Coordinates of C-alpha atoms in Angstrom, one line a residue:
Chain A
X239 CA -102.0 202.7 -55.8
X240 CA -102.4 199.4 -57.6
X241 CA -98.8 199.3 -58.6
X242 CA -97.6 200.0 -55.1
X243 CA -99.7 197.2 -53.8
X244 CA -98.4 194.7 -56.4
X245 CA -94.8 195.6 -55.6
X246 CA -95.4 195.4 -51.9
X247 CA -97.2 192.1 -52.4
X248 CA -94.3 190.7 -54.4
X249 CA -91.7 191.9 -51.9
X250 CA -93.7 190.4 -49.1
X251 CA -94.0 187.1 -50.9
X252 CA -90.2 187.1 -51.6
X253 CA -89.3 187.8 -48.0
X254 CA -91.7 185.2 -46.8
X255 CA -90.4 182.6 -49.2
X256 CA -86.8 183.5 -48.1
X257 CA -87.8 183.1 -44.5
X258 CA -89.5 179.8 -45.1
X259 CA -86.5 178.5 -47.1
X260 CA -84.0 179.5 -44.4
X261 CA -86.1 178.1 -41.6
X262 CA -87.0 174.9 -43.5
X263 CA -83.5 174.4 -44.7
X264 CA -82.1 174.8 -41.2
X265 CA -84.6 172.4 -39.8
X266 CA -83.9 169.8 -42.5
X267 CA -80.2 170.2 -42.0
X268 CA -80.6 169.7 -38.2
X269 CA -82.8 166.6 -38.7
X270 CA -80.4 165.2 -41.3
X271 CA -77.4 165.7 -39.0
X272 CA -79.1 164.2 -36.0
X273 CA -80.5 161.3 -38.1
X274 CA -77.1 160.5 -39.7
X275 CA -75.3 160.6 -36.3
X276 CA -77.9 158.9 -34.2
X277 CA -79.5 156.7 -36.9
X278 CA -76.8 154.1 -37.2
X279 CA -76.3 153.9 -33.5
X280 CA -80.1 153.4 -32.8
X281 CA -80.4 151.2 -35.8
X282 CA -78.0 148.7 -34.4
X283 CA -80.0 148.3 -31.2
X284 CA -83.6 148.8 -32.5
X285 CA -83.6 147.5 -36.0
X286 CA -83.7 143.8 -35.1
X287 CA -85.2 141.3 -37.6
X288 CA -88.7 141.4 -36.0
X289 CA -88.7 145.2 -36.2
X290 CA -87.5 145.3 -39.7
X291 CA -90.1 142.7 -40.7
X292 CA -92.8 144.8 -38.9
X293 CA -91.8 147.9 -41.0
X294 CA -91.9 145.8 -44.2
X295 CA -95.3 144.3 -43.6
X296 CA -96.6 147.7 -42.3
X297 CA -95.5 149.6 -45.4
X298 CA -96.5 146.7 -47.7
X299 CA -100.1 146.8 -46.5
X300 CA -100.2 150.6 -46.7
X301 CA -98.6 150.7 -50.2
X302 CA -100.9 148.0 -51.7
X303 CA -103.9 149.7 -50.2
X304 CA -103.2 153.1 -51.7
X305 CA -104.3 152.4 -55.3
X306 CA -107.5 150.7 -54.2
X307 CA -108.3 153.4 -51.7
X308 CA -107.7 156.0 -54.3
X309 CA -110.0 154.2 -56.7
X310 CA -112.7 154.0 -54.0
X311 CA -112.4 157.6 -53.1
X312 CA -112.5 158.7 -56.8
X313 CA -115.7 156.7 -57.2
X314 CA -117.2 158.0 -54.0
X315 CA -116.2 161.6 -54.7
X316 CA -117.7 161.3 -58.2
X317 CA -120.9 160.0 -56.7
X318 CA -121.0 162.9 -54.3
X319 CA -120.2 165.5 -56.9
X320 CA -121.8 164.4 -60.2
X321 CA -124.6 161.9 -59.4
X322 CA -127.8 163.6 -58.2
X323 CA -129.6 161.9 -55.3
X324 CA -132.7 161.2 -57.4
X325 CA -130.8 158.8 -59.6
X326 CA -130.5 156.3 -56.7
X327 CA -134.1 156.8 -55.5
X328 CA -135.2 156.0 -59.0
X329 CA -132.8 153.0 -59.5
X330 CA -133.4 151.3 -56.1
X331 CA -136.8 150.1 -54.9
X332 CA -138.1 152.1 -52.0
X333 CA -138.7 149.1 -49.8
X334 CA -135.5 148.1 -48.1
X335 CA -136.4 144.4 -48.3
X336 CA -136.0 144.6 -52.1
X337 CA -133.3 147.2 -52.2
X338 CA -130.9 145.2 -50.1
X339 CA -130.5 142.2 -52.4
X340 CA -130.2 144.4 -55.4
X341 CA -127.5 146.5 -53.7
X342 CA -125.8 143.3 -52.6
X343 CA -125.7 142.0 -56.2
X344 CA -124.5 145.4 -57.4
X345 CA -121.4 144.9 -55.3
X346 CA -120.2 142.7 -58.2
X347 CA -119.4 145.7 -60.3
X348 CA -116.8 147.4 -58.1
X349 CA -113.5 145.7 -58.9
X350 CA -111.3 146.3 -55.9
X351 CA -110.5 145.1 -52.4
X352 CA -112.2 146.2 -49.2
X353 CA -110.4 149.5 -48.8
X354 CA -112.3 150.8 -51.8
X355 CA -115.8 150.0 -50.7
X356 CA -115.9 151.9 -47.4
X357 CA -115.8 155.4 -48.8
X358 CA -118.1 154.4 -51.6
X359 CA -120.7 153.1 -49.1
X360 CA -120.3 156.4 -47.1
X361 CA -121.0 158.5 -50.1
X362 CA -124.0 156.4 -51.2
X363 CA -125.5 157.0 -47.7
X364 CA -124.9 160.7 -48.1
X365 CA -126.7 160.6 -51.4
X366 CA -129.8 159.3 -49.7
X367 CA -129.4 155.5 -50.3
X368 CA -131.0 153.6 -47.5
X369 CA -128.2 152.6 -45.0
X370 CA -129.3 148.9 -45.2
X371 CA -128.8 148.8 -48.9
X372 CA -125.5 150.7 -48.8
X373 CA -124.2 148.3 -46.1
X374 CA -125.1 145.3 -48.2
X375 CA -123.1 146.9 -51.0
X376 CA -120.2 147.6 -48.6
X377 CA -120.0 143.9 -47.6
X378 CA -120.5 142.3 -50.9
X379 CA -118.4 144.5 -53.2
X380 CA -115.0 143.3 -52.0
X381 CA -116.1 139.7 -51.8
X382 CA -117.9 138.9 -55.0
X383 CA -116.4 141.1 -57.7
X384 CA -115.0 139.3 -60.7
X385 CA -111.3 140.0 -59.9
X386 CA -111.7 138.2 -56.5
X387 CA -113.7 135.3 -58.0
X388 CA -111.1 134.8 -60.7
X389 CA -108.3 134.9 -58.1
X390 CA -110.2 132.3 -56.1
X391 CA -110.5 129.9 -59.1
X392 CA -106.8 130.2 -59.7
X393 CA -106.0 129.5 -56.1
X394 CA -108.2 126.4 -56.1
X395 CA -107.6 124.8 -59.5
X396 CA -110.2 122.2 -60.4
X397 CA -112.5 123.1 -57.6
X398 CA -115.2 125.4 -58.9
X399 CA -117.3 124.6 -55.8
X400 CA -114.9 126.8 -53.8
X401 CA -115.7 129.8 -56.0
X402 CA -119.4 129.1 -56.0
X403 CA -119.3 128.6 -52.2
X404 CA -117.6 131.9 -51.8
X405 CA -120.1 133.7 -54.0
X406 CA -123.1 132.2 -52.2
X407 CA -121.8 132.6 -48.7
X408 CA -120.6 136.2 -49.2
X409 CA -123.8 137.3 -50.9
X410 CA -125.9 135.6 -48.2
X411 CA -124.0 137.4 -45.5
X412 CA -124.2 140.8 -47.2
X413 CA -127.9 140.5 -47.8
X414 CA -128.6 139.0 -44.4
X415 CA -126.7 141.9 -42.7
X416 CA -128.6 144.4 -44.9
X417 CA -131.9 142.9 -43.8
X418 CA -130.8 142.8 -40.1
X419 CA -129.9 146.5 -40.3
X420 CA -133.2 147.3 -42.0
X421 CA -135.1 145.5 -39.2
X422 CA -133.0 146.3 -36.1
X423 CA -130.5 149.0 -37.0
X424 CA -130.8 152.4 -35.5
X425 CA -129.8 155.6 -37.3
X426 CA -128.3 157.1 -34.2
X427 CA -125.5 154.4 -34.3
X428 CA -124.4 155.8 -37.6
X429 CA -122.4 158.9 -37.5
X430 CA -122.0 160.1 -41.1
X431 CA -119.6 162.9 -41.5
X432 CA -121.9 165.5 -43.1
X433 CA -119.2 166.8 -45.2
X434 CA -121.5 168.2 -47.8
X435 CA -123.6 170.7 -46.0
X436 CA -126.8 170.9 -48.1
X437 CA -126.3 174.5 -49.1
X438 CA -122.6 174.3 -49.8
X439 CA -121.4 174.6 -53.4
X440 CA -120.0 171.0 -53.4
X441 CA -121.1 169.7 -56.7
X442 CA -119.1 170.0 -59.9
X443 CA -115.3 169.8 -60.3
X444 CA -114.5 171.9 -57.2
X445 CA -116.6 169.6 -55.0
X446 CA -115.1 166.6 -56.6
X447 CA -111.6 167.7 -55.8
X448 CA -112.4 168.7 -52.3
X449 CA -114.3 165.5 -51.6
X450 CA -111.5 163.4 -53.1
X451 CA -108.8 165.1 -51.0
X452 CA -110.8 164.8 -47.8
X453 CA -111.9 161.2 -48.3
X454 CA -108.5 160.0 -49.3
X455 CA -106.7 161.7 -46.4
X456 CA -109.3 160.5 -43.9
X457 CA -109.5 156.9 -45.1
X458 CA -105.7 156.9 -45.7
X459 CA -105.1 157.7 -42.0
X460 CA -107.3 154.8 -40.9
X461 CA -105.6 152.5 -43.5
X462 CA -102.3 153.3 -41.9
X463 CA -103.7 152.6 -38.4
X464 CA -105.1 149.2 -39.6
X465 CA -101.9 148.4 -41.3
X466 CA -100.0 148.9 -38.1
X467 CA -102.4 146.6 -36.2
X468 CA -102.2 143.9 -38.9
X469 CA -98.4 144.1 -39.1
X470 CA -98.2 143.7 -35.3
X471 CA -100.4 140.6 -35.4
X472 CA -98.5 139.3 -38.4
X473 CA -95.3 139.5 -36.4
X474 CA -96.5 138.5 -33.0
X475 CA -98.8 135.5 -33.8
X476 CA -96.7 132.7 -35.2
X477 CA -98.5 130.6 -37.9
X478 CA -97.3 127.4 -36.2
X479 CA -100.1 128.1 -33.6
X480 CA -102.4 127.0 -36.3
X481 CA -101.3 123.4 -36.3
X482 CA -102.7 123.0 -32.8
X483 CA -106.2 123.5 -33.9
X484 CA -106.3 121.6 -37.2
X485 CA -107.8 118.5 -35.5
X486 CA -111.2 119.8 -34.5
X487 CA -113.5 120.9 -37.3
X488 CA -115.5 123.4 -35.2
X489 CA -112.5 125.0 -33.6
X490 CA -110.7 125.2 -37.0
X491 CA -113.6 127.2 -38.5
X492 CA -113.6 129.6 -35.6
X493 CA -109.8 129.9 -35.6
X494 CA -109.6 130.7 -39.3
X495 CA -112.4 133.2 -39.0
X496 CA -110.4 134.9 -36.3
X497 CA -107.2 134.7 -38.3
X498 CA -109.0 136.4 -41.2
X499 CA -109.7 139.3 -38.9
X500 CA -106.2 139.8 -37.6
X501 CA -104.2 139.0 -40.8
X502 CA -106.0 141.6 -43.0
X503 CA -105.0 139.9 -46.2
X504 CA -106.4 141.8 -49.2
X505 CA -109.5 140.2 -50.6
X506 CA -107.8 139.6 -53.9
X507 CA -105.0 137.6 -52.3
X508 CA -106.8 135.8 -49.5
X509 CA -107.7 132.9 -51.7
X510 CA -104.0 132.0 -52.1
X511 CA -103.5 132.2 -48.4
X512 CA -106.5 130.0 -47.8
X513 CA -105.2 127.5 -50.3
X514 CA -101.9 127.3 -48.5
X515 CA -103.6 126.5 -45.2
X516 CA -103.8 122.9 -46.4
X517 CA -104.3 121.4 -43.0
X518 CA -107.8 122.8 -42.6
X519 CA -111.2 121.6 -43.8
X520 CA -112.7 123.3 -46.9
X521 CA -115.4 124.8 -44.7
X522 CA -112.8 126.5 -42.5
X523 CA -111.0 127.8 -45.5
X524 CA -114.3 129.1 -46.9
X525 CA -115.0 130.9 -43.6
X526 CA -111.5 132.5 -43.9
X527 CA -112.4 133.8 -47.4
X528 CA -115.9 135.0 -46.4
X529 CA -114.9 136.8 -43.2
X530 CA -111.7 138.4 -44.5
X531 CA -113.2 140.9 -47.0
X532 CA -116.0 141.8 -44.5
X533 CA -114.3 142.0 -41.2
X534 CA -110.7 142.7 -40.5
X535 CA -108.6 145.1 -38.5
X536 CA -108.0 147.7 -41.2
X537 CA -111.7 147.6 -42.1
X538 CA -112.7 148.1 -38.5
X539 CA -110.4 151.1 -38.4
X540 CA -111.8 152.4 -41.7
X541 CA -115.4 151.9 -40.6
X542 CA -114.8 153.5 -37.2
X543 CA -113.4 156.5 -39.0
X544 CA -116.2 156.8 -41.6
X545 CA -119.3 155.7 -39.7
X546 CA -118.3 156.2 -36.0
X547 CA -117.0 153.8 -33.4
X548 CA -120.3 152.7 -31.9
X549 CA -121.4 151.6 -35.4
X550 CA -118.2 149.8 -36.2
X551 CA -118.2 147.8 -33.0
X552 CA -121.8 146.6 -33.4
X553 CA -121.7 146.1 -37.1
X554 CA -118.4 144.2 -37.4
X555 CA -119.2 141.9 -34.5
X556 CA -122.6 140.9 -35.9
X557 CA -121.1 140.6 -39.4
X558 CA -118.5 138.2 -38.1
X559 CA -121.1 135.9 -36.5
X560 CA -123.4 136.0 -39.6
X561 CA -120.4 135.4 -41.9
X562 CA -119.3 132.3 -39.9
X563 CA -122.8 130.9 -39.8
X564 CA -123.3 131.5 -43.5
X565 CA -120.0 129.8 -44.4
X566 CA -120.7 126.8 -42.2
X567 CA -124.1 126.4 -43.8
X568 CA -122.8 126.9 -47.3
X569 CA -119.9 124.5 -46.6
X570 CA -122.2 121.9 -45.3
X571 CA -124.4 122.3 -48.4
X572 CA -121.8 122.6 -51.2
X573 CA -118.4 121.4 -50.1
Chain B
X693 CA -97.8 175.0 -42.6
X694 CA -101.0 173.9 -41.0
X695 CA -103.0 175.5 -43.7
X696 CA -101.1 173.6 -46.4
X697 CA -101.2 170.4 -44.4
X698 CA -103.6 168.4 -46.6
X699 CA -101.6 169.5 -49.8
X700 CA -98.3 168.5 -48.1
X701 CA -99.7 165.1 -47.1
X702 CA -100.9 164.3 -50.6
X703 CA -97.6 165.4 -52.2
X704 CA -95.6 163.4 -49.6
X705 CA -97.7 160.2 -50.0
X706 CA -97.6 160.6 -53.8
X707 CA -93.9 161.1 -54.0
X708 CA -93.2 158.2 -51.6
X709 CA -95.3 155.9 -54.0
X710 CA -93.5 157.3 -57.0
X711 CA -90.1 156.9 -55.4
X712 CA -90.6 153.1 -55.0
X713 CA -92.6 152.5 -58.2
X714 CA -91.4 154.9 -60.9
X715 CA -87.9 155.9 -59.9
X716 CA -86.8 152.5 -58.5
X717 CA -87.9 148.9 -58.3
X718 CA -88.2 149.0 -54.5
X719 CA -91.9 148.3 -54.7
X720 CA -91.1 144.7 -55.4
X721 CA -90.1 144.4 -51.7
X722 CA -93.7 145.2 -50.7
X723 CA -96.1 144.2 -53.4
X724 CA -96.3 142.0 -56.5
X725 CA -95.0 143.2 -59.8
X726 CA -98.4 143.6 -61.6
X727 CA -99.3 146.4 -59.2
X728 CA -96.7 148.8 -60.6
X729 CA -98.8 150.7 -63.2
X730 CA -101.5 151.3 -60.6
X731 CA -98.9 152.6 -58.1
X732 CA -97.4 154.9 -60.7
X733 CA -100.9 156.3 -61.6
X734 CA -101.8 156.7 -58.0
X735 CA -98.6 158.5 -57.2
X736 CA -99.0 160.9 -60.1
X737 CA -102.7 161.5 -59.2
X738 CA -101.8 162.2 -55.5
X739 CA -99.0 164.6 -56.4
X740 CA -101.2 166.5 -58.9
X741 CA -104.0 166.6 -56.3
X742 CA -101.7 167.9 -53.7
X743 CA -100.4 170.7 -55.9
X744 CA -103.9 171.6 -57.0
X745 CA -105.0 171.7 -53.4
X746 CA -102.2 174.1 -52.6
X747 CA -103.1 176.3 -55.5
X748 CA -106.8 176.4 -54.5
X749 CA -105.8 177.2 -51.0
X750 CA -103.6 180.0 -52.1
X751 CA -106.3 181.5 -54.3
X752 CA -108.8 181.3 -51.5
X753 CA -106.4 183.1 -49.3
X754 CA -105.9 185.8 -51.9
X755 CA -109.6 186.2 -52.4
X756 CA -110.0 186.4 -48.7
X757 CA -107.2 188.9 -48.4
X758 CA -108.7 191.1 -51.0
X759 CA -112.2 190.9 -49.6
X760 CA -110.7 191.9 -46.3
X761 CA -108.8 194.8 -47.8
X762 CA -111.8 196.2 -49.6
X763 CA -113.9 195.8 -46.5
X764 CA -111.4 197.7 -44.4
X765 CA -110.9 200.3 -47.0
X766 CA -114.4 201.4 -46.6
X767 CA -113.9 201.8 -43.0
X768 CA -110.6 203.4 -42.4
X769 CA -107.2 203.5 -44.0
X770 CA -105.1 203.0 -40.9
X771 CA -106.5 199.6 -40.1
X772 CA -105.4 198.5 -43.6
X773 CA -101.8 199.1 -42.8
X774 CA -102.1 197.4 -39.6
X775 CA -103.5 194.4 -41.4
X776 CA -100.6 194.5 -43.9
X777 CA -98.1 194.2 -41.1
X778 CA -99.5 191.1 -39.6
X779 CA -101.3 189.2 -42.2
X780 CA -100.3 185.8 -40.9
X781 CA -102.0 185.8 -37.6
X782 CA -105.0 187.7 -38.7
X783 CA -105.5 185.4 -41.5
X784 CA -104.8 182.1 -39.9
X785 CA -107.6 182.7 -37.5
X786 CA -110.2 184.2 -39.8
X787 CA -109.8 181.7 -42.5
X788 CA -110.5 178.5 -40.6
X789 CA -113.8 179.8 -39.2
X790 CA -114.9 182.1 -41.9
X791 CA -114.4 179.8 -44.8
X792 CA -114.5 176.4 -43.3
X793 CA -118.0 175.8 -44.4
X794 CA -117.9 177.4 -47.7
X795 CA -115.5 175.2 -49.6
X796 CA -116.8 171.9 -48.5
X797 CA -113.9 170.1 -46.8
X798 CA -113.4 172.1 -43.7
X799 CA -116.3 170.9 -41.7
X800 CA -115.3 169.8 -38.2
X801 CA -111.6 170.4 -38.7
X802 CA -111.5 174.0 -39.7
X803 CA -110.0 173.4 -43.1
X804 CA -106.9 171.7 -42.0
X805 CA -107.9 168.3 -43.2
X806 CA -108.6 165.3 -40.9
X807 CA -106.1 164.9 -38.1
X808 CA -105.9 161.1 -38.4
X809 CA -104.4 161.7 -41.9
X810 CA -101.1 162.7 -40.4
X811 CA -100.5 159.0 -39.8
X812 CA -99.7 158.8 -43.5
X813 CA -96.4 160.5 -42.7
X814 CA -95.1 157.3 -41.1
X815 CA -95.1 155.0 -44.1
X816 CA -94.4 157.9 -46.5
X817 CA -91.2 159.0 -44.7
X818 CA -90.1 155.4 -44.1
X819 CA -90.3 154.8 -47.9
X820 CA -88.6 158.1 -48.8
X821 CA -85.8 157.9 -46.2
X822 CA -85.2 154.4 -45.1
X823 CA -87.1 151.9 -47.3
X824 CA -87.7 148.8 -45.1
X825 CA -85.8 145.7 -46.4
X826 CA -87.4 142.7 -48.1
X827 CA -88.6 140.0 -45.8
X828 CA -86.0 137.3 -45.2
X829 CA -85.0 134.4 -43.1
X830 CA -86.7 135.8 -40.0
X831 CA -90.2 135.6 -41.6
X832 CA -89.4 132.3 -43.2
X833 CA -88.4 130.8 -39.9
X834 CA -91.5 132.0 -38.1
X835 CA -93.8 130.3 -40.4
X836 CA -93.6 126.6 -41.0
X837 CA -93.0 126.3 -44.7
X838 CA -96.2 125.3 -46.3
X839 CA -96.8 122.7 -48.8
X840 CA -98.6 123.9 -51.8
X841 CA -102.0 122.3 -51.6
X842 CA -102.4 120.1 -54.6
X843 CA -102.8 116.5 -55.4
X844 CA -100.2 114.1 -56.9
X845 CA -100.5 114.2 -60.7
X846 CA -98.5 114.4 -63.9
X847 CA -96.9 117.8 -64.6
X848 CA -96.1 119.2 -68.0
X849 CA -92.6 118.5 -69.3
X850 CA -89.8 120.7 -68.0
X851 CA -88.4 123.3 -70.5
X852 CA -85.2 122.5 -72.3
X853 CA -81.9 123.7 -70.9
X854 CA -79.0 122.4 -69.0
X855 CA -79.2 123.4 -66.2
X856 CA -82.8 124.3 -66.3
X857 CA -83.7 127.4 -64.2
X858 CA -86.6 126.8 -61.8
X859 CA -88.1 128.7 -59.0
X860 CA -87.9 127.1 -55.5
X861 CA -91.7 126.7 -55.5
X862 CA -91.7 125.0 -58.9
X863 CA -88.9 122.6 -57.9
X864 CA -90.5 121.7 -54.6
X865 CA -94.0 121.1 -56.0
X866 CA -92.5 118.9 -58.8
X867 CA -90.4 117.0 -56.3
X868 CA -93.4 116.3 -54.1
X869 CA -96.3 115.8 -56.5
X870 CA -95.1 114.9 -60.0
X871 CA -96.0 111.3 -60.7
X872 CA -94.2 111.7 -64.0
X873 CA -90.9 112.4 -62.1
X874 CA -90.0 115.1 -64.5
X875 CA -87.0 116.1 -62.4
X876 CA -85.3 112.8 -62.7
X877 CA -82.0 113.1 -64.5
X878 CA -82.2 116.8 -64.9
X879 CA -79.7 119.4 -63.6
X880 CA -81.6 122.4 -62.1
X881 CA -80.6 125.8 -60.9
X882 CA -82.4 127.8 -58.3
X883 CA -81.8 131.1 -56.4
X884 CA -82.9 131.9 -52.9
X885 CA -81.7 133.0 -49.5
X886 CA -80.1 130.7 -46.9
X887 CA -82.0 129.5 -43.8
X888 CA -80.8 127.0 -41.3
X889 CA -82.4 123.8 -40.0
X890 CA -81.4 121.6 -37.1
X891 CA -78.0 119.9 -36.9
X892 CA -76.3 121.8 -39.7
X893 CA -78.7 121.3 -42.5
X894 CA -79.4 124.3 -44.6
X895 CA -82.0 125.4 -47.1
X896 CA -82.4 127.6 -50.1
X897 CA -85.6 129.4 -49.3
X898 CA -87.8 131.8 -51.1
X899 CA -91.0 133.6 -50.0
X900 CA -94.0 133.6 -52.3
X901 CA -96.1 136.8 -52.5
X902 CA -99.4 136.9 -54.3
X903 CA -100.6 140.5 -53.4
X904 CA -98.4 142.1 -50.8
X905 CA -95.7 141.1 -48.3
X906 CA -98.4 140.4 -45.6
X907 CA -99.5 137.3 -47.4
X908 CA -96.0 135.8 -47.9
X909 CA -95.7 132.1 -47.7
X910 CA -92.5 130.0 -47.7
X911 CA -91.0 127.3 -49.9
X912 CA -87.6 125.7 -49.3
X913 CA -85.3 123.1 -50.6
X914 CA -82.7 121.3 -48.5
X915 CA -79.2 121.6 -50.0
X916 CA -76.7 118.7 -49.6
X917 CA -73.2 118.2 -50.7
X918 CA -72.3 121.9 -50.9
X919 CA -70.2 122.1 -47.7
X920 CA -70.9 124.1 -44.6
X921 CA -73.9 126.3 -44.3
X922 CA -73.4 129.9 -45.4
X923 CA -74.7 132.6 -43.0
X924 CA -78.5 133.2 -42.9
X925 CA -79.9 135.5 -45.5
X926 CA -77.0 135.1 -47.9
X927 CA -78.4 134.9 -51.4
X928 CA -77.2 131.8 -53.3
X929 CA -77.6 130.2 -56.7
X930 CA -77.4 126.5 -56.4
X931 CA -77.0 123.9 -59.2
X932 CA -77.6 120.2 -58.8
X933 CA -79.9 117.3 -59.1
X934 CA -83.0 116.2 -57.3
X935 CA -82.5 113.6 -54.5
X936 CA -85.7 111.6 -54.3
X937 CA -86.9 110.9 -50.8
X938 CA -90.1 109.6 -49.3
X939 CA -93.3 108.7 -51.2
X940 CA -94.9 111.4 -53.3
X941 CA -97.3 113.7 -51.5
X942 CA -96.4 112.5 -48.0
X943 CA -94.7 114.4 -45.2
X944 CA -91.6 112.3 -45.7
X945 CA -91.0 113.8 -49.1
X946 CA -90.9 117.3 -47.6
X947 CA -88.8 119.4 -47.7
X948 CA -87.4 118.2 -51.0
X949 CA -83.6 117.7 -51.3
X950 CA -81.1 118.8 -53.9
X951 CA -77.7 117.2 -54.3
X952 CA -75.8 120.4 -55.1
X953 CA -72.8 120.4 -57.5
X954 CA -72.2 124.1 -57.1
X955 CA -73.4 126.8 -54.8
X956 CA -72.3 130.4 -55.3
X957 CA -73.2 133.6 -53.6
X958 CA -75.1 136.1 -55.7
X959 CA -76.6 139.6 -55.2
X960 CA -80.2 139.8 -54.0
X961 CA -82.4 139.7 -57.1
X962 CA -84.5 142.8 -58.0
X963 CA -87.7 140.8 -57.1
X964 CA -86.9 139.1 -53.8
X965 CA -90.2 137.1 -53.9
X966 CA -91.5 134.5 -56.2
X967 CA -94.8 135.0 -57.9
X968 CA -97.3 132.2 -57.5

């Protein structure tokens, strides 16, 4: 009885594998034929320099986001699977007014760019960390970690006040947003994917693997979406437009704050881009570096995917305003 | 196919990353060189994760099948054979609903992984089948070449060598800001691609990338005395001497000029961008 079943199983598997191989092979062959015949013809018409540049920028943003996204999802899956909720309730003060600045300062320990921080903040919330504190961490982590600060000091040699200004303005924005959320935020705006149902066996290695797989694929899809939007702006908006606005200090701050949103430069590289925008005032360039890691198109896509669209719209727009105000004040004070 | 979707996506993404980072140097078209080890590690992790996901999926199916068999055994033998004949359909349905909650990642999407994740196929297939080219003269022309933001000052001495090999960015910042005039009297060699200016002038241009191609900025050097302009995007190595022009640090000094003694066509270098 057992033998018969094993043999039947094996046969069934072999037949199925054969069918898959034949079907898959035929499909691949058909696709390859069509692509090799039509490809060059289409390529001549459609693969113009702008389209080629779009594909390059699109894949570049996706490729450079993958390692950081993976790091972020590994950390977030590890938090979900191995760190019990009571650790956070013990580490963080129960009053949000105190927990927010602490969480904001803790952002300094996650070395990565903004792609990494969204899944981590999501899993912190699932682990019972107050949303206000998790959001302060979400905003500060990509902006004030050591890698980013060192990159900033390299990009602005001999001007440590830029590094200090970036640290102060980013931390102020993160903590300010945390407090704003604690005071005015409503939990129904947040739609956390309750991936880990309370009763599910989701701790330990199995839970880690499942969480990692789900988080990476989910955030990866949104990263691709954001990369497509960023590449489109990168190709459509010429940088020469910038020269028009360099005259007015107020307009230039706003313009660079908008530019930071649409360009989606990684937080570890944005200091170099800011340094190259030599026509602008230091305050405008500071705004570029403060807004970029907190609000940009790929982040909006990632946040909409993780926390829901109604959250992303409210949160990113208020963050943008707070970040601009905070960089103007810091620039007026320090620069 | 749908059941193994997440596993397939992970393997596809991982192998696309490995194809450009481990099995070729194509990653240099998209990101800076220092990212390579991270890309290789990510690619390996993703492929392993995908294979593991497929194995786990398969085991769950097996466990489910056996559970079902035993269950039906208790009831009647005929049903069992029926089930054997059509395991695909029977299973595809039962699995998503029956087990979706149990193993933690099915919630809301019935164990097939989030649908948005299929967008990953776009960059992955592009990298595997038709890796997009490095940015070239189109991107350089769209963006007014930027002057590196720095003040006039004394630069360290140039390395020995005749000619001395410099990057386009090094040459142009020395030409514009070096109060020590370290370029004077030296023969230099640079490599870049050709872009065209107005009225027949041409430049050797190079893009600078600090993290990924999205943050590319341009530096360029005008070439004089090397005859007619080659076609755009031709890679050239030029040798020559600096032609001083304008006062240091002013717009008149930009872009810097090279009196070329030789200009020859070369292959595109492995790293098409310059590192800052």
